[in-house]
Short mmCIF file of C-alpha atoms and ligand atoms in Angstrom, two decimals:
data_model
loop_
_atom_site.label_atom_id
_atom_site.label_comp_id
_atom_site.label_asym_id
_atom_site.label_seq_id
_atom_site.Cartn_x
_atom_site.Cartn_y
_atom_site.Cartn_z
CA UNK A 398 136.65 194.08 57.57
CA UNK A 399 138.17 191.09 55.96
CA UNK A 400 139.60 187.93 57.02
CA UNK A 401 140.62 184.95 55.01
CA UNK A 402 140.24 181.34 56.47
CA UNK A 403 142.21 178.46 55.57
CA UNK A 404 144.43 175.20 56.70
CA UNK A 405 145.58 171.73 56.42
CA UNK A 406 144.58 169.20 59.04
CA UNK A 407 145.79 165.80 59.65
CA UNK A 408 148.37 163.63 61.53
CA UNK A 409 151.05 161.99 60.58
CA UNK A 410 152.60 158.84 61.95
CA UNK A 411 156.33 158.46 61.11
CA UNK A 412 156.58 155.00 61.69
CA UNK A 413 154.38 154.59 58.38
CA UNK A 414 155.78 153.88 55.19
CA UNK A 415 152.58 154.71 52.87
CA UNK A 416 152.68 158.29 52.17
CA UNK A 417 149.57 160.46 51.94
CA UNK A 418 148.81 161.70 48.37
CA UNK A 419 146.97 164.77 47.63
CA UNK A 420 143.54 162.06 46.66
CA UNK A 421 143.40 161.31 50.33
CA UNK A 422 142.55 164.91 51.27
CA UNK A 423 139.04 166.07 51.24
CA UNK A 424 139.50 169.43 49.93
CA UNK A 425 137.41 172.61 50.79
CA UNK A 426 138.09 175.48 48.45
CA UNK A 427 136.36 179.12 47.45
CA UNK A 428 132.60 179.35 48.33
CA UNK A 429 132.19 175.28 48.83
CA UNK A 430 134.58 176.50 52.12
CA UNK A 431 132.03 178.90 53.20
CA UNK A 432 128.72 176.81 52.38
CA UNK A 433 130.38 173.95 54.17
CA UNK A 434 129.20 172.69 58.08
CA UNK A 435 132.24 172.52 59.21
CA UNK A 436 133.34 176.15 58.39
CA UNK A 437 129.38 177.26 58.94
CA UNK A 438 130.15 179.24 61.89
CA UNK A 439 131.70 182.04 59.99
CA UNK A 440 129.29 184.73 60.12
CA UNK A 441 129.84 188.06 61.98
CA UNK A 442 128.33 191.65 61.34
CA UNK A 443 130.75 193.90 59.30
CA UNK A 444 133.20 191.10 58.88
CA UNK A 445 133.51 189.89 54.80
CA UNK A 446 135.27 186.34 54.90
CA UNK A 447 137.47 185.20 52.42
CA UNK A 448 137.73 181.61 51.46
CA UNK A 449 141.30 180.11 50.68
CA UNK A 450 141.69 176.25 50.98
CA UNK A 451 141.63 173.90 53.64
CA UNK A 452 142.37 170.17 53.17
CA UNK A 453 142.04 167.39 55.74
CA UNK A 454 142.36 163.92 55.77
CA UNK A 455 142.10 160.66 57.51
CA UNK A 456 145.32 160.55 59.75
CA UNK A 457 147.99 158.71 58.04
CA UNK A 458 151.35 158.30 57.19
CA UNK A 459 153.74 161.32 56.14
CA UNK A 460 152.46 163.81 53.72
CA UNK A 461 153.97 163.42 50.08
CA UNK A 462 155.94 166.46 48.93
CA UNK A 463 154.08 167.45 46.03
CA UNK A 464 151.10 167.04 47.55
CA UNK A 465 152.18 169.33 50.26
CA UNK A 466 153.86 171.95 48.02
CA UNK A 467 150.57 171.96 45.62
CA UNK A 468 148.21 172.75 48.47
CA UNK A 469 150.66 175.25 50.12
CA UNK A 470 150.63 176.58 46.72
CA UNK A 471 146.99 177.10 46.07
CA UNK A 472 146.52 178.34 49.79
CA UNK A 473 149.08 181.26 49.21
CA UNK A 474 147.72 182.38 45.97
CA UNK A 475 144.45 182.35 46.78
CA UNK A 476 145.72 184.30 50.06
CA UNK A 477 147.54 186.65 47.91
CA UNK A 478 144.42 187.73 45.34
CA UNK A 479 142.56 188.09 48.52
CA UNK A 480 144.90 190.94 49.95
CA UNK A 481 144.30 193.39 51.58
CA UNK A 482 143.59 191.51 54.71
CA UNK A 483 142.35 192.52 58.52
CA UNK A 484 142.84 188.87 59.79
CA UNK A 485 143.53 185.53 58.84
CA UNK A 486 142.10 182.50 60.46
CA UNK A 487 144.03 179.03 59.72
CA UNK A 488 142.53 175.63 61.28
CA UNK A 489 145.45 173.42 61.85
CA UNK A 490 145.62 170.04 63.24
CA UNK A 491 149.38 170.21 64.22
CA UNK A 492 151.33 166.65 63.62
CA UNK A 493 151.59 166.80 59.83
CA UNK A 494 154.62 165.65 58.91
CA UNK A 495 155.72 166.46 55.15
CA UNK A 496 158.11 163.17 53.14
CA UNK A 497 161.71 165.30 53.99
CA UNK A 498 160.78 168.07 55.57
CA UNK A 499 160.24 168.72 59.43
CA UNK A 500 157.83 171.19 61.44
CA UNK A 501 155.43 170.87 58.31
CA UNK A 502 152.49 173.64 60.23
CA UNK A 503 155.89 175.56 61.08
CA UNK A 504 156.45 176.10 56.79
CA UNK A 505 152.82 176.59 56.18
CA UNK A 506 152.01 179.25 58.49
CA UNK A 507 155.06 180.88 57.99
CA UNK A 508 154.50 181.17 54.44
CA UNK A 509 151.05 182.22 55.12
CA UNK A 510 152.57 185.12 57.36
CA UNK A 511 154.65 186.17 54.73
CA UNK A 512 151.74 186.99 52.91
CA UNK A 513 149.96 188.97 54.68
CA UNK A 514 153.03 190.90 56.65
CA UNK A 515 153.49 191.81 59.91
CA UNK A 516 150.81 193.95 60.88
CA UNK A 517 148.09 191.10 59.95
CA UNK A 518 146.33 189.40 62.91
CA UNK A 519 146.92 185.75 62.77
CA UNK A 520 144.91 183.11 64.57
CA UNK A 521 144.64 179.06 64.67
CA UNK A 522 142.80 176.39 65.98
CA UNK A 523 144.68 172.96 66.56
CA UNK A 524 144.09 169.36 68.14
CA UNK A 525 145.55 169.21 71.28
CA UNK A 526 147.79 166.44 69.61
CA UNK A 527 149.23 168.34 67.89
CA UNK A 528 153.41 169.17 68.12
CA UNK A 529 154.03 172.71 68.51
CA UNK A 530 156.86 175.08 67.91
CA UNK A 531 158.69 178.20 68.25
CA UNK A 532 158.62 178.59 64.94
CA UNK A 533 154.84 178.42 64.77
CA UNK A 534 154.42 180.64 67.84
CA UNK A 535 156.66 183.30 66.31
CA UNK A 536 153.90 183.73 63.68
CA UNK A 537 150.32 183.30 65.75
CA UNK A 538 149.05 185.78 67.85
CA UNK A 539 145.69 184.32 68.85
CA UNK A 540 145.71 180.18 69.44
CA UNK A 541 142.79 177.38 70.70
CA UNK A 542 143.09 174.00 70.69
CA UNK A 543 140.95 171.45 71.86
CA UNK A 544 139.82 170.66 75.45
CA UNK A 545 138.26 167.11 74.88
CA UNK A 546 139.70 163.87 73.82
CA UNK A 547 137.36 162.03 71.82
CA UNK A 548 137.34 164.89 70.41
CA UNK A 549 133.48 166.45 70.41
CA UNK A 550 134.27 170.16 70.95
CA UNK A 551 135.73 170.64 67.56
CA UNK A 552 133.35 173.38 66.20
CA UNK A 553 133.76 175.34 69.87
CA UNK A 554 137.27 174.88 69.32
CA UNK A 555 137.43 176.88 65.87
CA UNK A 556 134.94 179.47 67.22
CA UNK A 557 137.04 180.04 70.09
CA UNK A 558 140.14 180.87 67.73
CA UNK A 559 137.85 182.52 65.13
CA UNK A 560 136.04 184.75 67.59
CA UNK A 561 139.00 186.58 69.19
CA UNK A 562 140.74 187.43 65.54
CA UNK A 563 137.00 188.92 65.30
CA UNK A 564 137.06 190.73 68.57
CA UNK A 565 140.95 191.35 68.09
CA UNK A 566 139.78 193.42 64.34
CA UNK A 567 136.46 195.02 65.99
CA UNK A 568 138.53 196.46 69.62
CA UNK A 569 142.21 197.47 67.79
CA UNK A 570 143.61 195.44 70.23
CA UNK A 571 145.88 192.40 69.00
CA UNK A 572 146.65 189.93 71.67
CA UNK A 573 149.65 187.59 71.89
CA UNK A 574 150.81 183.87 72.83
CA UNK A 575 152.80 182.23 75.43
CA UNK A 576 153.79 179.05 75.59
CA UNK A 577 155.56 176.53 77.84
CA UNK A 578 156.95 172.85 76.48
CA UNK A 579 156.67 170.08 78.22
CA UNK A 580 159.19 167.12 77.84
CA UNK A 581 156.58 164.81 78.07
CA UNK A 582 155.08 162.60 74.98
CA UNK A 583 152.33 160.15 75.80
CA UNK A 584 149.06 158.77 73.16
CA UNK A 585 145.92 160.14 73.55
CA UNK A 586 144.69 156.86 74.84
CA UNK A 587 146.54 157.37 77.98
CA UNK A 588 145.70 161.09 78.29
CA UNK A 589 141.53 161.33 76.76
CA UNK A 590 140.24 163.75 79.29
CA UNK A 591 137.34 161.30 80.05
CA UNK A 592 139.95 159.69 82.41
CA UNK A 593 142.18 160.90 85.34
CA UNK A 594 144.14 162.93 85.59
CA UNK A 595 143.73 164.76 81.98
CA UNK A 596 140.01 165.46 82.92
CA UNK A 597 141.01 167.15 86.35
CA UNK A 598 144.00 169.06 84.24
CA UNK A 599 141.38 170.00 81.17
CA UNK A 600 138.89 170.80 83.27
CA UNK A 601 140.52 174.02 84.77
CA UNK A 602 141.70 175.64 81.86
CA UNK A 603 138.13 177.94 81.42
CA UNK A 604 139.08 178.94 85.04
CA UNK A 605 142.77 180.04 83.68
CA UNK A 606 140.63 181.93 80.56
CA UNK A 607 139.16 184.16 83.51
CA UNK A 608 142.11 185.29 84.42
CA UNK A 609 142.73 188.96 84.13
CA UNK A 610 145.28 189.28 81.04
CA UNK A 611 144.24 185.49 79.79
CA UNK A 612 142.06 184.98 76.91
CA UNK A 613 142.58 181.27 75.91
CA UNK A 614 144.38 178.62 77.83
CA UNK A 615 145.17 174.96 76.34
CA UNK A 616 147.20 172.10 76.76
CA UNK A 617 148.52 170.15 74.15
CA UNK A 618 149.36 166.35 74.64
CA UNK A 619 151.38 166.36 71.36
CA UNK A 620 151.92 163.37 68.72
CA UNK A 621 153.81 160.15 70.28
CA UNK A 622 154.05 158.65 66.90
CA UNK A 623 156.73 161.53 65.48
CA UNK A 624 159.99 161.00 65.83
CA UNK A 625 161.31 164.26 64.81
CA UNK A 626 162.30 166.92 67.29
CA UNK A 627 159.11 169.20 67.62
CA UNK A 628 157.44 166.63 69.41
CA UNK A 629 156.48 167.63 72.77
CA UNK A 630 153.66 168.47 75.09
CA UNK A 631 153.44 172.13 75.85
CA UNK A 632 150.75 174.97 77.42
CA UNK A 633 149.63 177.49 74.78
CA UNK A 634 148.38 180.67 76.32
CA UNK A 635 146.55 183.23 74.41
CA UNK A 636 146.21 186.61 76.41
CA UNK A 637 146.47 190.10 76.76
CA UNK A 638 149.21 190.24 79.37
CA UNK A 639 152.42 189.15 78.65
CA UNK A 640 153.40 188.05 82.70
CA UNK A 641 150.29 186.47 83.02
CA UNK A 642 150.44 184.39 79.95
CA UNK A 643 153.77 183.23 80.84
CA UNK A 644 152.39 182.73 84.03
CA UNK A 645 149.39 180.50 83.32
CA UNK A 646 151.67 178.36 80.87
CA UNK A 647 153.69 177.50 83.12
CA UNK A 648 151.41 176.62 85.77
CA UNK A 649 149.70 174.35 83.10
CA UNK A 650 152.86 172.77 81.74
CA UNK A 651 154.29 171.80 85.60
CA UNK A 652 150.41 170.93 86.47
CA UNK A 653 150.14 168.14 83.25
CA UNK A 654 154.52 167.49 84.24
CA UNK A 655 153.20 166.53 87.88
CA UNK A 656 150.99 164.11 86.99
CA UNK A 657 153.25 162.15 84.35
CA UNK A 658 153.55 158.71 86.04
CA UNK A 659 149.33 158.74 86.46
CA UNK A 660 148.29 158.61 83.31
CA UNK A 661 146.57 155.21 82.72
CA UNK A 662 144.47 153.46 79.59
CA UNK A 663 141.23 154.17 80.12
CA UNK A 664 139.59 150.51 78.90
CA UNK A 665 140.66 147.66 80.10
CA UNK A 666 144.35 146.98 78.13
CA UNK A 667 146.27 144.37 77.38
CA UNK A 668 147.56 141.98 74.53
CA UNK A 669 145.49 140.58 71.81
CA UNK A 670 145.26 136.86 73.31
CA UNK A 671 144.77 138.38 76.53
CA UNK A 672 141.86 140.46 75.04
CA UNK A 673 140.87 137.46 73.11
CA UNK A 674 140.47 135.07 76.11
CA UNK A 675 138.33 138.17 78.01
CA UNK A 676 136.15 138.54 75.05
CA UNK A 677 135.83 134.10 74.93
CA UNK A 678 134.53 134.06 78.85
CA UNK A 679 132.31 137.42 78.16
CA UNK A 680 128.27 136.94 78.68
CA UNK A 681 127.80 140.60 78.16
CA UNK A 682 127.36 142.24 74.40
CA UNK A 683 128.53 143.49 71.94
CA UNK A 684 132.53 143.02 73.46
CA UNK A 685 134.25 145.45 70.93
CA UNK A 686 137.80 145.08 70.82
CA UNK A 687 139.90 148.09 69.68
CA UNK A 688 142.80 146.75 67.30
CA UNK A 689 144.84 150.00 68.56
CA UNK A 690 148.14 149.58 66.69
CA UNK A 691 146.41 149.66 63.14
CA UNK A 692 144.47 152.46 64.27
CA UNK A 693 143.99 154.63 60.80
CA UNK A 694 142.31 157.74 62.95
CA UNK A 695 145.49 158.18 65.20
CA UNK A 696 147.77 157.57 61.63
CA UNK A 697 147.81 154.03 61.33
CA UNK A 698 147.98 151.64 58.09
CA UNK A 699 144.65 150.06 58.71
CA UNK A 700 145.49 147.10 56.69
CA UNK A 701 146.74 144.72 59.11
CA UNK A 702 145.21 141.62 59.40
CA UNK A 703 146.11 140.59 62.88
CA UNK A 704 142.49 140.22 65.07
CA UNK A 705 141.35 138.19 61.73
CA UNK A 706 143.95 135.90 62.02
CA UNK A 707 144.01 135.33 65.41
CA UNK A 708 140.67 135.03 65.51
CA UNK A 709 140.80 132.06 62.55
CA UNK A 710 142.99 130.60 64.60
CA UNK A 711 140.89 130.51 67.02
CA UNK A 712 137.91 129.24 65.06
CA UNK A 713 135.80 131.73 66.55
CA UNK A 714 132.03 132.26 65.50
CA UNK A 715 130.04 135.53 65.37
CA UNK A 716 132.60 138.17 65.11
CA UNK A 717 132.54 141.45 62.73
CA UNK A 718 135.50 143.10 61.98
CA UNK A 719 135.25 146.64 60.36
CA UNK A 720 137.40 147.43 58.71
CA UNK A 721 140.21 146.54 57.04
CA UNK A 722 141.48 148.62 54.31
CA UNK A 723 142.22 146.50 50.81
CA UNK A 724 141.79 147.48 47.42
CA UNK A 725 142.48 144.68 45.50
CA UNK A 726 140.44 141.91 47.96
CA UNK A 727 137.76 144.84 46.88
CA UNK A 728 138.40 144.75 43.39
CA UNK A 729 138.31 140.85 43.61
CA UNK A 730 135.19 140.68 45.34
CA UNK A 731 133.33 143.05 42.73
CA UNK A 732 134.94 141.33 40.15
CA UNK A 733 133.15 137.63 41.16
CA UNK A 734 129.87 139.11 42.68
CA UNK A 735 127.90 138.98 45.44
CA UNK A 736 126.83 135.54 47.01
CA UNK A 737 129.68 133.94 45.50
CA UNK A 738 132.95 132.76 46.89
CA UNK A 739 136.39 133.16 46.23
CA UNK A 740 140.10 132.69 47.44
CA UNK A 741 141.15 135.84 49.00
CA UNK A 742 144.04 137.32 50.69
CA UNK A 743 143.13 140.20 53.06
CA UNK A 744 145.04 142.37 54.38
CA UNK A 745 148.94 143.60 53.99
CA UNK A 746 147.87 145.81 51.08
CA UNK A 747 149.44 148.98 51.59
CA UNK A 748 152.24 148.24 54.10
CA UNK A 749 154.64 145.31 53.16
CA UNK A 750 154.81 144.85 57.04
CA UNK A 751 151.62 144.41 57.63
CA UNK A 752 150.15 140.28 58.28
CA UNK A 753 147.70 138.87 55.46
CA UNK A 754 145.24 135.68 56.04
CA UNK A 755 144.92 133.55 52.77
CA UNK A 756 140.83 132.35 53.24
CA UNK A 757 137.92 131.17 51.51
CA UNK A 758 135.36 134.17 51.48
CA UNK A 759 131.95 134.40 50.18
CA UNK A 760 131.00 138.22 49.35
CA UNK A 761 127.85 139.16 51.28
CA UNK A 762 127.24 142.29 50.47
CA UNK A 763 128.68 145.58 47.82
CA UNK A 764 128.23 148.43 48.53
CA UNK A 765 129.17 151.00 45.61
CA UNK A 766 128.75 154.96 46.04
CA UNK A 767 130.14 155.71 42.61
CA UNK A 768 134.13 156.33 42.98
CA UNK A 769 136.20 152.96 42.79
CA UNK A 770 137.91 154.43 46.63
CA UNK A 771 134.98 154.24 48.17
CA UNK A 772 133.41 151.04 47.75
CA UNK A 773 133.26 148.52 50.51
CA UNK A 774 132.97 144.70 50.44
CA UNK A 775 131.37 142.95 52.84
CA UNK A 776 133.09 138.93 53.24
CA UNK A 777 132.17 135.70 55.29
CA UNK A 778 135.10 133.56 56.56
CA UNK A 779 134.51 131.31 58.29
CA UNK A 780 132.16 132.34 61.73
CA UNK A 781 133.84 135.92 60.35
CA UNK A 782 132.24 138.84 58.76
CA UNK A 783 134.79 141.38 57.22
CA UNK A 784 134.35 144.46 56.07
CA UNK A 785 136.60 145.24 53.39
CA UNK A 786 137.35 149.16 52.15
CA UNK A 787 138.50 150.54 49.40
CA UNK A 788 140.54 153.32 50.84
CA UNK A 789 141.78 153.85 54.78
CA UNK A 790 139.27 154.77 57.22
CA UNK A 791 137.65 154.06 60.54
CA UNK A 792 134.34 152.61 61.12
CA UNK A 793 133.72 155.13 64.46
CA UNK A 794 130.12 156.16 63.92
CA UNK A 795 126.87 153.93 63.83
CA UNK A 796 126.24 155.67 60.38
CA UNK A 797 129.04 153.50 59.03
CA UNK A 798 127.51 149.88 60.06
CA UNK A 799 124.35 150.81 59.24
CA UNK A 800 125.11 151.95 55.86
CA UNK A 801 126.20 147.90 55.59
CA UNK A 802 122.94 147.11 57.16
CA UNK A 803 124.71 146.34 60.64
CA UNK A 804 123.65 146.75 63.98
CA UNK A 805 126.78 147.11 66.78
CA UNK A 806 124.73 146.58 69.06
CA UNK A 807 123.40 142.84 68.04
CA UNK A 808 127.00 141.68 67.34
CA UNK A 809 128.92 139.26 69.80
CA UNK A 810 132.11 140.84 69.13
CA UNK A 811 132.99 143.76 67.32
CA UNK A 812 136.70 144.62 66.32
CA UNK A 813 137.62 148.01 64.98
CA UNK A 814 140.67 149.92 64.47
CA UNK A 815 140.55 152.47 67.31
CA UNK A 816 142.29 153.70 70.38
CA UNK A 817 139.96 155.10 72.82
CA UNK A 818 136.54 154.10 71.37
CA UNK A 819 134.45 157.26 69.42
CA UNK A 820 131.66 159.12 70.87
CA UNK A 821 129.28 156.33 69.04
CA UNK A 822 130.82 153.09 70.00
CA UNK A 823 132.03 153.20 73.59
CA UNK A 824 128.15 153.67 75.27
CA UNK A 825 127.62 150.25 73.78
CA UNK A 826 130.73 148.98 74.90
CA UNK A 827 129.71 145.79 77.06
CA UNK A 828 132.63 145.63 77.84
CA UNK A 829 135.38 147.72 75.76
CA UNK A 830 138.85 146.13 75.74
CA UNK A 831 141.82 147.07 73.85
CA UNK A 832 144.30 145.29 72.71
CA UNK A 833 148.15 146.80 72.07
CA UNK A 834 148.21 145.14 68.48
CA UNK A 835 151.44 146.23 66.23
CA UNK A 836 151.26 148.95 63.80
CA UNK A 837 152.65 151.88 62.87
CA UNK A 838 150.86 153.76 66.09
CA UNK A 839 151.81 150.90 68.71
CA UNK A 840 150.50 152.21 71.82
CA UNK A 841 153.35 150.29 73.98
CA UNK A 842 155.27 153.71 73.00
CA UNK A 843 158.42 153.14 75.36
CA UNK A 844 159.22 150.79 72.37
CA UNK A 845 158.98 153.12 69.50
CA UNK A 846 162.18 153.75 67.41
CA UNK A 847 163.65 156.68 68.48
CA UNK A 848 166.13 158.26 67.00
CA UNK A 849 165.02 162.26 66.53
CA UNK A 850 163.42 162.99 69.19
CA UNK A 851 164.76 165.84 71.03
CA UNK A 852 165.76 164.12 74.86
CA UNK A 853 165.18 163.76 77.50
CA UNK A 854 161.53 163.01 77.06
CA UNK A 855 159.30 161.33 79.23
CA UNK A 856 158.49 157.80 79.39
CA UNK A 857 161.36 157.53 76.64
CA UNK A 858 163.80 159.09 79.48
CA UNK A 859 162.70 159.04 83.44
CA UNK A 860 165.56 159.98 85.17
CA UNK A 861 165.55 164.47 84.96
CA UNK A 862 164.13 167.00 86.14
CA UNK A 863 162.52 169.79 84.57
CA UNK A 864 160.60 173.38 85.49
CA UNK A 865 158.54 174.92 83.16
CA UNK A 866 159.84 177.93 81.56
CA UNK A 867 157.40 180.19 79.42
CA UNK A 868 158.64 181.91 76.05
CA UNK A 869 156.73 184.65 74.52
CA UNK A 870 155.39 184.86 70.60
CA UNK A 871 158.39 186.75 68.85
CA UNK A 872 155.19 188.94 68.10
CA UNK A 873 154.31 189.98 71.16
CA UNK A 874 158.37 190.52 73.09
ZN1 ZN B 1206 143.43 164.40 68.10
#
């Protein structure tokens, strides 16, 4: 039997103005797809897979159009030459959002469907941030999305989706999908599932799985940062029974609804001088303070310059801040050399919005892979060390600082551009604080722009009520 596996995964804020170019995907095509790690878990007996395309990126701002329409492109002819099909297995993130067009994951999987027609087993795997619609449900009949946020069950997640398309081809039987929205739009830093309530509300959905008629329960907290009208929270049922589908999406959607005015940060939270005065009085180590509105892995710019001048301002000694995201102070730095010093301006980049400090840096440290977007500067200004990169992305993982020949750990304070800290950083939190910086994923959300948004929503709206109602995959009425 034959399925073909594919997808595009990232998240898109719409508050950003710097569009994501087909460069900033990391691109998995043909047999590299199959060899890779994060696809290694496709192997079943009698089961031939069938590698499309599947490009991901650090989250970001909307996806450009041709950069969209070339990978949709590739995906559907590499779909069509692999015809006929049993299954197809896409893994989705769910909040892209395509320059101009709206319900991006609705146009790709559509497309996808049209390819393989009707009788074609479809399944996904998303984020639970992810935005979900009828469209998309009309065209799925097997969905999974993840049950942890920091996200660490990413591989279960896809083998979840990926094993009942297998079971689905090997019994005859093709289950469908249910799903419930829920007018209710909050970050993932209020809802990570390592915090009440969303670990009480995660924790149950295996018991929903067991269920007779229920293969797959999830809850999806959706993406705050769109303003376009998918946005929403919603349950996404997978079963065999249609009433008890409906059933156990519903009883997930009014579960997460009943708990909307608990949901809390999970670090301690506040503004940047706020944080700033915290960290001053700490005697514990390393403090590291999340800069949370420039965070690049929930979409943001990650060129702001905000901690480092506040922190100037401050004259503060022994700090690191990783990273901020600035080709040319990177191109200047490699241009004068290491151990030398120059006049820099960091920061403000990529996003004319964005602050910039004018300082005096000396370059530490250059570190240079090969390709011009990935090199990284390392700076000193002032009591300051600043890592400078080439391209946007987060320094999450330990892997990253020592690379630079860091140690979190032995650091006073620590900045990075995060929401909840990663799996890595927050055991060494001592202590984690997070301050609600500006950016293009502000986490003070009741202030976000909204203008598309389909209302009421909650916290944007407060006063309405609302019951769950459940609505079947067109595929499965
Ligand atoms: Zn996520």
């Amino acid at each position: 039997m034959r399925i073909a596996v594919g997808g595009i995964h990232t998240e898109c804020s719409t508050y950003s103005p710097v569009l994501m170019a087909a460069e900033d995907f990391r691109v998995l095509r043909g047999e590299d797809l199959l060899r890779s790690d994060y696809f290694g878990f496709l192997s079943a007996q009698g089961i031939s897979h069938f590698p499309l395309l599947h490009a991901r990126a650090v989250p970001g701002g909307p996806v450009s159009r041709p950069a969209y329409d070339a990978f949709k492109t590739e995906l559907l002819e590499r779909l069509k030459a692999a015809l006929p099909l049993d299954g197809l297995y896409l893994a989705m993130h769910g909040a892209i959002k395509v320059d101009g067009m709206d319900d991006a994951e609705g146009d790709w999987i559509t497309a996808a469907r049209a390819v393989i027609g009707a009788d074609c087993p479809l399944a996904v795997s998303y984020d639970l941030h992810g935005n979900v619609s009828q469209r998309i449900i009309d065209q799925v009949d097997i969905f999974s999305a993840y049950r942890t946020a920091p996200h660490i069950d990413t591989r279960e997640t896809m083998v979840r989706a990926w094993s009942m398309l297998v079971e689905t081809l090997r019994s005859g039987k093709r289950p469908g999908v249910a799903w419930a929205p829920v007018p209710l739009l909050l970050p993932g830093e209020r809802t990570s599932t390592e915090d009440e309530p969303a670990a009480s509300l995660y924790r149950v959905l295996p018991e929903f799985d067991r269920r007779p008629g229920i293969l797959d329960a999830n809850l999806m907290v959706g993406y705050v940062w769109a303003d376009e009208p998918r946005a929403t929270a919603c349950a996404v049922v997978t079963g065999s029974d249609k009433a008890a589908a409906s059933k156990a999406a519903e009883e997930i959607a009014a579960n997460y609804w009943h708990q909307r005015d608990n949901f809390r940060f999970g670090s301690l939270t506040g503004s940047l001088a706020d944080m700033l005065d915290i960290a001053e009085r700490a005697t514990t180590a390393p403090v590291i303070l999340a800069d949370s509105g420039d965070n690049p892995t929930g979409g943001g710019v990650g060129d702001r310059a905000d901690v480092l001048v506040a922190l100037l301002e401050r004259g503060w000694r022994d700090a690191l801040i990783a990273g901020i995201a600035d080709r040319p102070a990177v191109d200047a730095c490699f241009a004068t050399g290491a151990g030398r010093t120059l006049a820099l301006r960091i920061g403000g980049s990529l996003d004319p919005s964005s602050p910039s400090a004018e300082v005096e840096a000396k370059v530490v440290h250059l570190n240079d892979p090969g390709p011009v977007a990935e090199r990284q500067a390392v700076v000193q200004v002032g009591g300051i060390v600043v890592v400078l990169s080439a391209r946007r992305r987060p320094y999450h993982n330990i892997e990253d600082f020592a690379l630079l020949g860091f140690d979190p750990k032995t650091v006073r304070l620590l900045v990075v551009k995060s929401g909840y800290l990663s799996p890595e950083l927050a055991p060494i939190a001592n202590p984690n604080l997070m301050a609600l910086t500006n950016g293009v994923v502000n986490q003070d959300i009741e202030k976000l722009e909204s203008l598309r948004r389909q209302r009421p929503i909650f916290p944007f709206d407060r006063d309405f009520e609302f019951h769950p109602s459940a609505s079947l995959s067109a595929r499965w009425t």
